[in-house]
Amino acid sequence: MANLNIKSKKENSYDAIVIGSGISGGWAAKEFCEKGLNTLVLERGREVKHVKDYPTTNMMPWELEHRGGILQSVKEENPVVSRCYAYKEDTQHFFVKDTEHPYVQEKPFDWIRGYQTGGKSLLWARQVQRWSDFDFEGPARDGFAVDWPIRYKDLAPWYSHVEKFVGVSGNKDGKANLPDGEFLPPFELTAGEKYFKEFLKNNYPEREIVVARCAHITGNQDFYAKQGRTLCQNRTLCQRGCPFGGYFSSNSSTLPWAAQTGNLTMHHHAVVHSIIYDDEKGKATGVRVIDAQTKEMKEFYADIIFVNASALNTNLILLNSTSSRFPNGLGNDSGTLGKYVAFHNYRAGISAEYDGLKEYTTEGRRPTSGYFPRFRNLHKQETNFLRGYAAGFSSGRSTHSDYSGIGDELEQSMAKAPEYGPWRMGSHMMGETIPKEESQVSLDPTLKDEWGIPQLKISMDYDDNDEAMIKDYLEQMSEMFEAAGFTNIRTRDDKRAPGLDIHEMGGARMGKDPKTSVLNEWNQVHACPNVYVTDGACMTSTSTQNPSLTYMAFTARAVDHAVKNRG
Ligand SMILES: Cc1cc2nc3c(=O)[nH]c(=O)nc-3n(C[C@H](O)[C@H](O)[C@H](O)COP(=O)(O)OP(=O)(O)OC[C@H]3O[C@@H](n4cnc5c(N)ncnc54)[C@H](O)[C@@H]3O)c2cc1C
Ligand code: SF4
């Protein structure tokens, strides 16, 4: 019996275990496998193979049974996920249904998840702006949360490392608050966006519109061919999965790259229950996994464990990993695990028209938009709220065809060239929120999921800082829109619950002091250094920029550290 146990332990042992195969887990797998480590990736969802498992990718609108719409009955059964803008008939199979994976909303929170190979990397909007020292120095400067244990210079080479492999289209804009990266050729701003950019230059010199950096291949074709990817074709059907590999996903890029090293083992339907901590050895030795289909519990072992289950699920796993050394969750000596979670504030937006630039039109598609980097409270505190907001900015002209008449008359109407409408301008805010102790996730004491794992209880909300920021965004944008000669200006605050931004962060924050943080400057759990957390759970503050590029950079940096410091 003892021999059998030793044999099974040996068979289930790896150099590194990565929990989750999404954006950050895919990067951990790639880096470990390239460095020669025998790596196990545990993914709770089903297998989704690049191209083969994108069932709607080449479908025409009329081939979709409901022309892309979601049935009212599906919306009623799944009120949370159906509020996500990307949840449509052609993408719904990549989203978690509310009914299948319940959680407890102590305060309303729309938790959007993707449980499959690649996680949410299939679904994301591919916006990849670097963070700057205005972000990493924010908590120390403004006196909230705790100081980040790193600065931009620590992450800059890893941003470059990631960008080169991922393929990032962008323009070098030379802005300190939006550092430049390793860019492929940028997409173009429309005439409306260029007009507003020029207007800002002349009237608000501290403010600027740039073309948003996005993870799409727009050049260097031979390099990406090695990944089996090619140039983006501007189809903007990305969230169906892209057969060209034009945008970055774990499925098209990091996971196949890891697999071709021969060092990758991947288990699907493998729900990680908890991390095993060995009191005698004083370290984590492996993970407990429940087979999602058979419900059988198994154990896997490794010297290094990376937790990349996406921010809130990572909190769940750590909180559920109890032992006599860590009765309140792995590495929770500080009592901060699950606390100081935060999100991005996407509640407000503005739209308008512009009765000029009639000589210009917009044709075709573009998988990105204009981007308004943060301009509030950068060099000094100038408002009644902390931090600031970035904003999306886009403009275009719609066309109207004439379908009047029937028979010959209809034919003649349709033969006319479509008429262009006015320029439409639109923007949405992307506000930084402040992580607070009372914003937290915890394990529900009684409710369990289908696999016997406690359900996650989520409790976070907007505060006065967020309300003041929304007011300021709407005032500032209205003022600039009016001054630029835009008309028919409409503002909105859709009062959405937190979560729909899909940028939840924190709960296992990085920090210098183990008394007030869970992770150190290398993303290692202070009190259990062979466990690393490199997804959104590690984030000390939230910035205004989209976070996934930063998770990827942290992951590559942490793998490098783990491998160099392997015993
Ligand atoms: C519509 C949409 C638009 C977005 N746009 C952007 C954007 O433009 N820019 C940006 O930066 N971010 C964007 N995001 C967010 C981005 O997708 C996430 O930040 C990113 O995917 C997080 O990476 P991750 O590795 O932490 O988690 P994920 O990519 O979600 O992967 C986590 C993986 O872990 C698995 N898992 C979870 N629990 C367990 C468990 N217990 N055991 C085993 N496996 C588990 C999941 O099944 C999943 O595959 C967007 C998201 C969506 C849905
Ligand atoms: S826009 Fe580019 S990445 Fe998106 S589906 Fe089209 S080719 Fe693929």
Tab-separated table of N, CA, C and O in Angstrom, residues 95-165:
chain	number	residue	atom	x	y	z
A	95	PHE	N	-19.159	32.152	-21.675
A	95	PHE	CA	-19.448	32.795	-20.379
A	95	PHE	C	-20.033	31.780	-19.396
A	95	PHE	O	-20.767	30.864	-19.792
A	96	VAL	N	-19.749	32.012	-18.113
A	96	VAL	CA	-20.343	31.207	-17.041
A	96	VAL	C	-21.797	31.630	-16.845
A	96	VAL	O	-22.093	32.819	-16.757
A	97	LYS	N	-22.702	30.646	-16.776
A	97	LYS	CA	-24.113	30.954	-16.508
A	97	LYS	C	-24.305	31.200	-15.005
A	97	LYS	O	-23.743	30.477	-14.194
A	98	ASP	N	-25.146	32.174	-14.669
A	98	ASP	CA	-25.390	32.487	-13.250
A	98	ASP	C	-25.860	31.237	-12.501
A	98	ASP	O	-25.459	30.981	-11.371
A	99	THR	N	-26.757	30.486	-13.192
A	99	THR	CA	-27.404	29.363	-12.517
A	99	THR	C	-26.419	28.255	-12.160
A	99	THR	O	-26.604	27.550	-11.171
A	100	GLU	N	-25.354	28.100	-12.954
A	100	GLU	CA	-24.443	26.967	-12.729
A	100	GLU	C	-23.389	27.246	-11.666
A	100	GLU	O	-22.862	26.324	-11.063
A	101	HIS	N	-23.072	28.517	-11.463
A	101	HIS	CA	-21.996	28.840	-10.517
A	101	HIS	C	-22.432	29.982	-9.599
A	101	HIS	O	-21.983	31.121	-9.751
A	102	PRO	N	-23.329	29.665	-8.639
A	102	PRO	CA	-23.865	30.731	-7.783
A	102	PRO	C	-22.827	31.313	-6.830
A	102	PRO	O	-21.846	30.644	-6.490
A	103	TYR	N	-23.043	32.543	-6.429
A	103	TYR	CA	-22.220	33.195	-5.412
A	103	TYR	C	-23.136	34.113	-4.613
A	103	TYR	O	-24.288	34.343	-5.010
A	104	VAL	N	-22.644	34.627	-3.501
A	104	VAL	CA	-23.505	35.410	-2.609
A	104	VAL	C	-23.172	36.890	-2.779
A	104	VAL	O	-22.017	37.297	-2.611
A	105	GLN	N	-24.194	37.672	-3.113
A	105	GLN	CA	-23.979	39.116	-3.281
A	105	GLN	C	-24.430	39.814	-2.000
A	105	GLN	O	-25.589	40.160	-1.868
A	106	GLU	N	-23.490	39.977	-1.067
A	106	GLU	CA	-23.863	40.714	0.147
A	106	GLU	C	-24.248	42.139	-0.248
A	106	GLU	O	-25.137	42.733	0.326
A	107	LYS	N	-23.530	42.643	-1.254
A	107	LYS	CA	-23.932	43.869	-1.947
A	107	LYS	C	-23.951	43.510	-3.431
A	107	LYS	O	-23.159	42.659	-3.855
A	108	PRO	N	-24.810	44.153	-4.240
A	108	PRO	CA	-24.886	43.755	-5.644
A	108	PRO	C	-23.517	43.802	-6.330
A	108	PRO	O	-22.792	44.798	-6.227
A	109	PHE	N	-23.162	42.717	-6.994
A	109	PHE	CA	-21.894	42.642	-7.725
A	109	PHE	C	-22.088	41.721	-8.918
A	109	PHE	O	-22.458	40.553	-8.753
A	110	ASP	N	-21.885	42.243	-10.112
A	110	ASP	CA	-22.034	41.439	-11.325
A	110	ASP	C	-20.701	40.761	-11.637
A	110	ASP	O	-19.780	41.391	-12.171
A	111	TRP	N	-20.612	39.486	-11.280
A	111	TRP	CA	-19.353	38.756	-11.425
A	111	TRP	C	-19.370	38.015	-12.764
A	111	TRP	O	-20.141	37.074	-12.948
A	112	ILE	N	-18.526	38.470	-13.696
A	112	ILE	CA	-18.489	37.912	-15.055
A	112	ILE	C	-17.297	36.961	-15.159
A	112	ILE	O	-16.154	37.357	-14.916
A	113	ARG	N	-17.584	35.717	-15.514
A	113	ARG	CA	-16.514	34.703	-15.537
A	113	ARG	C	-16.519	33.886	-16.835
A	113	ARG	O	-17.555	33.769	-17.482
A	114	GLY	N	-15.376	33.314	-17.143
A	114	GLY	CA	-15.264	32.402	-18.289
A	114	GLY	C	-14.482	31.190	-17.835
A	114	GLY	O	-13.292	31.309	-17.540
A	115	TYR	N	-15.155	30.036	-17.725
A	115	TYR	CA	-14.502	28.819	-17.224
A	115	TYR	C	-14.253	27.871	-18.388
A	115	TYR	O	-15.130	27.089	-18.763
A	116	GLN	N	-13.072	27.942	-18.961
A	116	GLN	CA	-12.677	27.066	-20.071
A	116	GLN	C	-11.197	27.302	-20.332
A	116	GLN	O	-10.620	28.224	-19.749
A	117	THR	N	-10.615	26.522	-21.218
A	117	THR	CA	-9.242	26.818	-21.630
A	117	THR	C	-9.199	28.291	-22.041
A	117	THR	O	-10.030	28.734	-22.826
A	118	GLY	N	-8.248	29.007	-21.509
A	118	GLY	CA	-8.098	30.418	-21.901
A	118	GLY	C	-8.896	31.380	-21.038
A	118	GLY	O	-8.706	32.593	-21.144
A	119	GLY	N	-9.787	30.851	-20.205
A	119	GLY	CA	-10.554	31.736	-19.310
A	119	GLY	C	-11.208	32.871	-20.070
A	119	GLY	O	-11.820	32.673	-21.123
A	120	LYS	N	-11.034	34.079	-19.555
A	120	LYS	CA	-11.647	35.256	-20.195
A	120	LYS	C	-10.773	35.818	-21.319
A	120	LYS	O	-11.144	36.815	-21.939
A	121	SER	N	-9.609	35.168	-21.589
A	121	SER	CA	-8.752	35.723	-22.652
A	121	SER	C	-9.420	35.611	-24.013
A	121	SER	O	-9.062	36.322	-24.945
A	122	LEU	N	-10.410	34.710	-24.138
A	122	LEU	CA	-11.152	34.627	-25.399
A	122	LEU	C	-12.085	35.826	-25.550
A	122	LEU	O	-12.415	36.230	-26.658
A	123	LEU	N	-12.516	36.358	-24.411
A	123	LEU	CA	-13.619	37.328	-24.406
A	123	LEU	C	-13.196	38.773	-24.245
A	123	LEU	O	-14.002	39.682	-24.418
A	124	TRP	N	-11.936	38.978	-23.883
A	124	TRP	CA	-11.573	40.330	-23.454
A	124	TRP	C	-11.586	41.322	-24.616
A	124	TRP	O	-11.630	40.931	-25.785
A	125	ALA	N	-11.547	42.618	-24.270
A	125	ALA	CA	-11.580	43.666	-25.311
A	125	ALA	C	-10.170	44.071	-25.740
A	125	ALA	O	-10.005	45.020	-26.501
A	126	ARG	N	-9.144	43.424	-25.227
A	126	ARG	CA	-7.765	43.471	-25.723
A	126	ARG	C	-7.056	44.819	-25.547
A	126	ARG	O	-6.081	45.117	-26.207
A	127	GLN	N	-7.574	45.616	-24.661
A	127	GLN	CA	-6.982	46.927	-24.397
A	127	GLN	C	-5.801	46.747	-23.447
A	127	GLN	O	-5.965	46.148	-22.372
A	128	VAL	N	-4.650	47.228	-23.825
A	128	VAL	CA	-3.433	46.941	-23.049
A	128	VAL	C	-2.597	48.210	-22.844
A	128	VAL	O	-1.586	48.407	-23.507
A	129	GLN	N	-3.013	49.039	-21.929
A	129	GLN	CA	-2.248	50.254	-21.629
A	129	GLN	C	-1.315	49.938	-20.441
A	129	GLN	O	-1.758	49.355	-19.457
A	130	ARG	N	-0.065	50.335	-20.557
A	130	ARG	CA	0.844	50.142	-19.411
A	130	ARG	C	0.423	51.015	-18.240
A	130	ARG	O	-0.101	52.108	-18.446
A	131	TRP	N	0.705	50.557	-17.042
A	131	TRP	CA	0.566	51.414	-15.863
A	131	TRP	C	1.863	52.233	-15.729
A	131	TRP	O	2.898	51.862	-16.293
A	132	SER	N	1.794	53.333	-14.961
A	132	SER	CA	2.978	54.191	-14.800
A	132	SER	C	3.220	54.422	-13.311
A	132	SER	O	2.474	53.939	-12.463
A	133	ASP	N	4.229	55.198	-13.010
A	133	ASP	CA	4.478	55.504	-11.593
A	133	ASP	C	3.386	56.381	-10.986
A	133	ASP	O	3.272	56.460	-9.770
A	134	PHE	N	2.574	57.046	-11.822
A	134	PHE	CA	1.419	57.749	-11.252
A	134	PHE	C	0.483	56.726	-10.592
A	134	PHE	O	-0.280	57.066	-9.705
A	135	ASP	N	0.565	55.479	-11.056
A	135	ASP	CA	-0.253	54.410	-10.483
A	135	ASP	C	0.476	53.723	-9.325
A	135	ASP	O	-0.071	53.573	-8.240
A	136	PHE	N	1.732	53.303	-9.587
A	136	PHE	CA	2.445	52.554	-8.554
A	136	PHE	C	2.814	53.422	-7.345
A	136	PHE	O	3.031	52.927	-6.251
A	137	GLU	N	2.906	54.735	-7.544
A	137	GLU	CA	3.209	55.614	-6.409
A	137	GLU	C	1.946	56.182	-5.771
A	137	GLU	O	2.015	56.869	-4.752
A	138	GLY	N	0.801	55.889	-6.386
A	138	GLY	CA	-0.457	56.493	-5.945
A	138	GLY	C	-0.767	56.306	-4.467
A	138	GLY	O	-0.967	57.293	-3.739
A	139	PRO	N	-0.792	55.052	-3.983
A	139	PRO	CA	-1.157	54.868	-2.579
A	139	PRO	C	-0.226	55.622	-1.626
A	139	PRO	O	-0.686	56.252	-0.672
A	140	ALA	N	1.082	55.572	-1.911
A	140	ALA	CA	2.031	56.253	-1.017
A	140	ALA	C	1.810	57.768	-1.069
A	140	ALA	O	1.837	58.457	-0.045
A	141	ARG	N	1.567	58.279	-2.279
A	141	ARG	CA	1.434	59.725	-2.458
A	141	ARG	C	0.122	60.241	-1.868
A	141	ARG	O	0.068	61.282	-1.228
A	142	ASP	N	-0.943	59.488	-2.080
A	142	ASP	CA	-2.269	59.967	-1.692
A	142	ASP	C	-2.743	59.408	-0.359
A	142	ASP	O	-3.842	59.728	0.102
A	143	GLY	N	-1.946	58.513	0.240
A	143	GLY	CA	-2.260	58.038	1.592
A	143	GLY	C	-3.466	57.117	1.677
A	143	GLY	O	-4.306	57.255	2.558
A	144	PHE	N	-3.579	56.164	0.757
A	144	PHE	CA	-4.623	55.142	0.904
A	144	PHE	C	-3.974	53.781	0.687
A	144	PHE	O	-2.853	53.686	0.199
A	145	ALA	N	-4.680	52.714	1.070
A	145	ALA	CA	-4.165	51.347	0.931
A	145	ALA	C	-2.742	51.257	1.528
A	145	ALA	O	-2.440	51.916	2.521
A	146	VAL	N	-1.859	50.455	0.925
A	146	VAL	CA	-0.454	50.427	1.369
A	146	VAL	C	0.401	50.715	0.142
A	146	VAL	O	-0.058	50.612	-0.987
A	147	ASP	N	1.656	51.033	0.408
A	147	ASP	CA	2.569	51.352	-0.701
A	147	ASP	C	2.837	50.075	-1.526
A	147	ASP	O	3.033	48.997	-0.965
A	148	TRP	N	2.866	50.229	-2.839
A	148	TRP	CA	3.317	49.122	-3.692
A	148	TRP	C	4.780	48.816	-3.358
A	148	TRP	O	5.573	49.753	-3.178
A	149	PRO	N	5.153	47.540	-3.355
A	149	PRO	CA	6.567	47.226	-3.084
A	149	PRO	C	7.438	47.344	-4.330
A	149	PRO	O	8.621	47.036	-4.274
A	150	ILE	N	6.850	47.719	-5.456
A	150	ILE	CA	7.627	47.879	-6.693
A	150	ILE	C	7.309	49.238	-7.312
A	150	ILE	O	6.345	49.898	-6.915
A	151	ARG	N	8.114	49.597	-8.307
A	151	ARG	CA	7.843	50.799	-9.079
A	151	ARG	C	7.858	50.424	-10.564
A	151	ARG	O	8.236	49.312	-10.928
A	152	TYR	N	7.502	51.388	-11.394
A	152	TYR	CA	7.398	51.123	-12.839
A	152	TYR	C	8.678	50.492	-13.394
A	152	TYR	O	8.632	49.559	-14.199
A	153	LYS	N	9.842	50.974	-12.954
A	153	LYS	CA	11.107	50.470	-13.513
A	153	LYS	C	11.261	48.960	-13.267
A	153	LYS	O	11.929	48.274	-14.037
A	154	ASP	N	10.668	48.449	-12.195
A	154	ASP	CA	10.769	47.007	-11.920
A	154	ASP	C	9.965	46.184	-12.921
A	154	ASP	O	10.279	45.030	-13.187
A	155	LEU	N	8.919	46.787	-13.429
A	155	LEU	CA	8.022	46.039	-14.321
A	155	LEU	C	8.293	46.334	-15.801
A	155	LEU	O	7.925	45.530	-16.669
A	156	ALA	N	8.939	47.482	-16.078
A	156	ALA	CA	9.090	47.923	-17.482
A	156	ALA	C	9.691	46.842	-18.392
A	156	ALA	O	9.142	46.567	-19.470
A	157	PRO	N	10.805	46.174	-17.986
A	157	PRO	CA	11.349	45.158	-18.910
A	157	PRO	C	10.388	44.003	-19.130
A	157	PRO	O	10.379	43.380	-20.195
A	158	TRP	N	9.548	43.732	-18.150
A	158	TRP	CA	8.600	42.609	-18.277
A	158	TRP	C	7.400	43.002	-19.128
A	158	TRP	O	6.830	42.170	-19.820
A	159	TYR	N	7.042	44.279	-19.077
A	159	TYR	CA	6.028	44.753	-20.031
A	159	TYR	C	6.547	44.517	-21.447
A	159	TYR	O	5.844	44.033	-22.324
A	160	SER	N	7.805	44.897	-21.682
A	160	SER	CA	8.383	44.737	-23.030
A	160	SER	C	8.392	43.270	-23.438
A	160	SER	O	8.024	42.919	-24.563
A	161	HIS	N	8.824	42.420	-22.510
A	161	HIS	CA	8.893	40.975	-22.760
A	161	HIS	C	7.514	40.459	-23.200
A	161	HIS	O	7.395	39.726	-24.189
A	162	VAL	N	6.487	40.859	-22.492
A	162	VAL	CA	5.126	40.391	-22.772
A	162	VAL	C	4.616	40.978	-24.091
A	162	VAL	O	4.080	40.265	-24.944
A	163	GLU	N	4.793	42.290	-24.253
A	163	GLU	CA	4.243	42.958	-25.450
A	163	GLU	C	4.795	42.348	-26.742
A	163	GLU	O	4.055	42.150	-27.713
A	164	LYS	N	6.116	42.048	-26.725
A	164	LYS	CA	6.719	41.525	-27.954
A	164	LYS	C	6.055	40.208	-28.353
A	164	LYS	O	5.840	39.954	-29.527
A	165	PHE	N	5.757	39.368	-27.384
A	165	PHE	CA	5.189	38.050	-27.684
A	165	PHE	C	3.700	38.141	-28.026
A	165	PHE	O	3.215	37.485	-28.958
